[in-house]
Amino acid sequence: MFTYTLRRLLLAIPTLLFISLIIFLLLDLAPGDPTANLPLTIPPEVKAKIRESLGLGQPIHIRYLLWLKQFLIAEPLHVMDYMFGTDWAMGMQRVISWQTRSPVADIIAQRMPQTLWVVGLSYVIGTLIALPIGIISAYRQYSWFDQIGTFVSMIGYSVPTFFTGVLLIVIFAVNLGWFPSIYDTTHVVTDWDSFLFQVRQMVMPVFVLALYNAAQISRYMRASMLDNLGQDYVRTARAKGMSEKVVVLIHVLRNSMIPVVTVIALGVPTIFGGAIITEQVFKVNGLGQLLITSIYANDIPMVQTLTFIFAVLIVLFNLVADILYGILDPRIRYD
Amino acid sequence: MTEPSLAPPPNQSPEQAPDQAMAAPRNQWRDVWDQFKTHKGAFLGMIVFGLFIVAVLIGPFIWSIDPTYIDIRARNQGPTFAHPLGTDQLGRDMLARMMAGGKVSIAVGITAMALSLLLGTLIGVLAGYFKRLDGPLMRLTDLFLALPLLPLLLVMVMLFREALAARYGPETGVFILIVVAIGITSWMQTARIVRGDVLALKEREFVLAARSIGTPSRRMITRHILPNVLSPVMVSATLGIANAIITESALSFLGLGFPPDFPTWGRLLFDAVDYLQQYPSRVMWPGLAISATVLSVNYIGDGLRDALDPRIRGR
């Protein structure tokens, strides 16, 4: 297991390097010039200086290597300096956002908590709802509970989040006025009332995302439970005189959790990046919204960094899912 | 699949059984269709999807108001006989815009699905059939799966929109861009499924028999392999349409899709959000249309999966 993990980690390095190259080239070779929108009154030599200051003067492979160095060495050192008070990164150039002229890592650190709270919470809630629904649906297959459960999960899976979000705003914010339609990020929780306000503004975005996540996970859970309920070991367990509770919740559930756990692990990267649309609908200024605004503003370093961070997370959680698979299922051995 | 199924059709009721010996051998697709019909959701989904297609194709001939015709005096109207779905902030007829938008959305969905299916099947068959290509092609698939797709799609649309619009005109350029962008970011699942199926098929006797009479690889693939991987491909086709419609409307919703005067369902929804407080119904129609289409396509996929699975069919 350990050697497998190590091998996969080593294999992840060329993958990530290749992805970083794709992201870099895609952004770099694309038509369009970041200085194209500057006023025409700026003399050409000043314009050349501006291009130089944005790091556009050198040939492409040098710029790629410089970007890698900034991203992989300078930024982590800066983050460590900040956390432990050391000064390893003295004088190293950071990845600077073109939009705000501040280091990209700082802005991401500011935006991270909102995304983690709203999207992370919705993922946890979605999973917690989905598991029991999937279990009961499979156990009572074709019952009314199952019919309703599969229909709702089909709807949650098919209706895009930008429509559910807008629909909720129309019903609960515009017509009923129960919840605010815009997420106020500057709100600070100090006492019970402000906590209640925080809960109220989080209800709608969390619900939209939780419905979407729960729909997907409960479909997997139901399918996996159904696969296992028909197996011979279930009949054996029943024949041994075990109670239904033990059979379903211990024998079947444990086995059918194996694929579901990996599905849940694979969905984690979307917490950080995926909820772009929901964040846009409810005006939560998290990472997804940061990506959108920097795309609008042609802020290439920010887009590169964010996309690359998402790629790192996806590769990492793919690895986590594979390792979990090996840990949970003793039949799977990678060595 | 080319060979007719000679086994007696399993899903006939007992009273039909005496005639069975006389009946002509049933086509396999007939069985699939019979099983498909029993899946209520799928059948309903097919009717809904069919109605949508008919509405967007034939509708504009019956309801012949130009979707881009601006009648500023009739703006922001509620439902009337002249405008059954009301008008928007410039007085354009919503029904006509919904039909024009639906045509684009469904066209994008089907074209992008076809492209991703073509890529996925090609890569899957090549990887499964030729051992030498298996490693590199599957690594490529893994690599694509590790890309953050929605961010990349957004970036691609942002970067290439101007260039393509300048070359092919604003509408065609964006259409090509979105179809290609969705197509090359969604072929991976199909490729994996097809590869798995091809690997299993390659070990079957009929392939061995075909090879023993000297069938060349090209004909082997087109005659023997491709017809047998048709069912997983059809299922991923339906899921691909749903996925492409959602992605296109998400891009339009984020303001990175088609140009403003060119309606698609996502674009209509995006435009209507600004008037959410005053005219919530304008958000409903495009949203409901997207949801109903995707839901029906997903149900068709579910039904097809059951109908094409010979273990389920006939039970």
XYZ file of C-alpha atoms in Angstrom, chain A residues 39-250:
212
model
C -5.382 54.211 -23.969
C -3.813 54.943 -27.324
C -2.133 58.044 -25.952
C 0.453 55.935 -24.141
C 3.668 56.043 -26.194
C 4.887 52.701 -27.604
C 8.056 52.620 -25.520
C 6.036 53.028 -22.316
C 3.724 50.308 -23.542
C 6.726 48.049 -24.034
C 7.791 48.805 -20.465
C 4.337 47.905 -19.217
C 4.467 44.629 -21.099
C 7.886 43.978 -19.549
C 6.550 44.692 -16.079
C 3.763 42.190 -16.661
C 6.449 39.626 -17.492
C 5.560 39.393 -21.169
C 8.964 40.329 -22.598
C 10.715 36.950 -22.517
C 10.256 33.937 -24.792
C 7.556 31.501 -23.845
C 9.573 28.634 -22.342
C 11.452 31.002 -20.019
C 8.168 32.478 -18.899
C 6.740 29.017 -18.245
C 9.712 28.046 -16.105
C 9.595 31.348 -14.253
C 5.901 30.858 -13.581
C 6.561 27.343 -12.290
C 9.288 28.650 -10.014
C 7.066 31.398 -8.695
C 4.174 29.077 -8.204
C 5.899 25.994 -6.829
C 8.762 27.513 -4.828
C 8.182 31.177 -4.069
C 4.495 30.965 -3.139
C 4.717 28.019 -0.726
C 7.720 29.662 0.951
C 5.756 32.872 1.399
C 2.858 30.963 2.873
C 5.222 29.195 5.279
C 6.825 32.498 6.245
C 3.425 33.847 7.043
C 2.418 30.841 9.091
C 5.623 30.199 11.048
C 7.240 33.631 11.029
C 10.368 32.515 9.167
C 11.965 34.476 6.353
C 12.964 31.944 3.722
C 11.262 33.701 0.876
C 13.030 37.014 1.291
C 12.948 38.974 -1.925
C 11.435 36.258 -4.067
C 8.960 37.568 -6.580
C 5.382 36.510 -5.964
C 2.574 35.773 -8.420
C 0.883 39.144 -8.713
C -2.708 39.621 -9.830
C -2.979 42.056 -12.735
C -6.307 43.205 -11.491
C -5.533 44.207 -7.911
C -1.717 44.302 -7.916
C -1.604 42.209 -4.786
C -0.249 38.661 -4.454
C -2.644 36.068 -5.812
C -2.194 33.835 -2.763
C -3.408 36.598 -0.422
C -6.631 37.095 -2.364
C -7.259 33.368 -2.490
C -6.718 33.158 1.266
C -9.305 35.914 1.745
C -11.870 34.161 -0.441
C -11.319 30.643 0.843
C -13.407 30.819 4.072
C -16.634 31.832 2.294
C -16.338 28.981 -0.187
C -15.425 26.474 2.489
C -18.326 27.503 4.700
C -21.078 27.654 2.141
C -20.022 24.978 -0.320
C -18.354 22.709 2.220
C -21.365 22.780 4.515
C -23.677 22.020 1.615
C -21.537 19.043 0.654
C -21.620 17.670 4.205
C -25.390 18.192 4.468
C -25.966 16.743 1.019
C -23.998 13.618 1.916
C -25.788 13.220 5.238
C -29.185 13.444 3.519
C -28.218 11.257 0.593
C -26.951 8.236 2.520
C -30.148 7.377 4.444
C -32.297 8.125 1.388
C -30.195 5.821 -0.747
C -30.261 3.068 1.878
C -34.022 3.170 2.452
C -34.767 3.479 -1.287
C -32.745 0.384 -2.041
C -34.081 -1.606 0.898
C -37.675 -0.829 -0.010
C -37.202 -0.907 -3.770
C -40.269 0.237 -5.772
C -42.076 1.382 -2.602
C -43.576 4.851 -2.573
C -40.540 6.118 -0.666
C -38.276 4.771 -3.392
C -40.462 6.219 -6.163
C -40.448 9.663 -4.587
C -36.775 9.439 -3.682
C -35.641 8.494 -7.174
C -37.901 11.127 -8.731
C -36.571 13.873 -6.461
C -32.993 12.804 -7.058
C -33.639 12.757 -10.806
C -34.954 16.303 -10.538
C -32.073 17.438 -8.371
C -29.706 15.891 -10.873
C -31.385 17.386 -13.947
C -32.444 20.858 -12.893
C -29.397 23.094 -13.224
C -28.284 24.926 -10.084
C -28.693 28.308 -11.731
C -32.399 27.626 -12.110
C -32.982 26.157 -8.642
C -31.098 29.105 -7.181
C -33.119 31.673 -9.104
C -36.341 29.826 -8.319
C -35.596 29.877 -4.599
C -34.803 33.578 -4.785
C -38.139 34.236 -6.510
C -40.110 32.252 -3.955
C -38.347 32.869 -0.662
C -36.605 36.206 -1.148
C -38.916 38.107 -3.503
C -42.368 36.763 -2.666
C -42.095 35.612 0.918
C -39.139 37.717 2.017
C -37.847 35.081 4.424
C -34.226 35.024 3.357
C -31.947 37.701 1.872
C -31.199 37.074 -1.797
C -27.626 38.352 -1.584
C -25.020 36.786 0.645
C -23.409 39.483 2.796
C -19.783 38.450 3.253
C -18.858 41.383 5.472
C -21.309 40.178 8.095
C -19.559 39.257 11.355
C -21.122 36.876 13.831
C -20.961 38.448 17.282
C -24.140 37.460 19.105
C -27.251 35.337 18.702
C -29.054 37.734 16.345
C -26.131 38.074 13.979
C -25.722 34.312 14.083
C -29.360 33.914 13.076
C -28.820 36.341 10.215
C -25.797 34.333 9.102
C -27.881 31.152 9.140
C -30.670 32.821 7.187
C -28.392 34.055 4.457
C -26.730 30.668 4.179
C -29.949 28.651 3.902
C -30.627 29.159 0.188
C -27.148 28.639 -1.313
C -26.554 25.664 0.961
C -29.921 24.168 0.044
C -29.329 24.515 -3.702
C -25.951 22.842 -3.577
C -27.010 20.245 -1.024
C -29.902 19.181 -3.256
C -27.578 18.792 -6.214
C -24.961 16.827 -4.261
C -27.550 14.704 -2.453
C -29.181 13.785 -5.763
C -25.946 12.438 -7.172
C -24.755 10.630 -4.059
C -28.129 9.042 -3.296
C -28.275 7.594 -6.824
C -24.910 5.936 -6.285
C -25.861 4.792 -2.801
C -29.103 3.214 -4.022
C -27.444 1.451 -6.951
C -24.651 0.142 -4.784
C -27.034 -1.086 -2.066
C -29.163 -2.835 -4.693
C -26.096 -4.584 -6.083
C -25.212 -5.879 -2.649
C -28.685 -6.792 -1.421
C -28.944 -9.495 -4.071
C -25.671 -11.139 -3.140
C -25.368 -14.589 -1.610
C -23.734 -13.418 1.589
C -26.890 -11.497 2.447
C -28.945 -14.677 2.253
C -26.305 -16.431 4.353
C -26.449 -13.721 6.967
C -30.226 -13.954 7.097
C -30.075 -17.728 7.246
C -27.760 -17.505 10.225
C -30.617 -15.753 11.997
C -29.226 -12.246 12.102
C -31.682 -9.446 12.590
C -32.587 -7.316 9.573
C -30.915 -4.367 11.216
C -27.599 -6.156 11.462
C -27.876 -7.546 7.947
C -28.645 -4.217 6.329
C -26.713 -1.768 8.438
C -23.617 -3.849 9.051
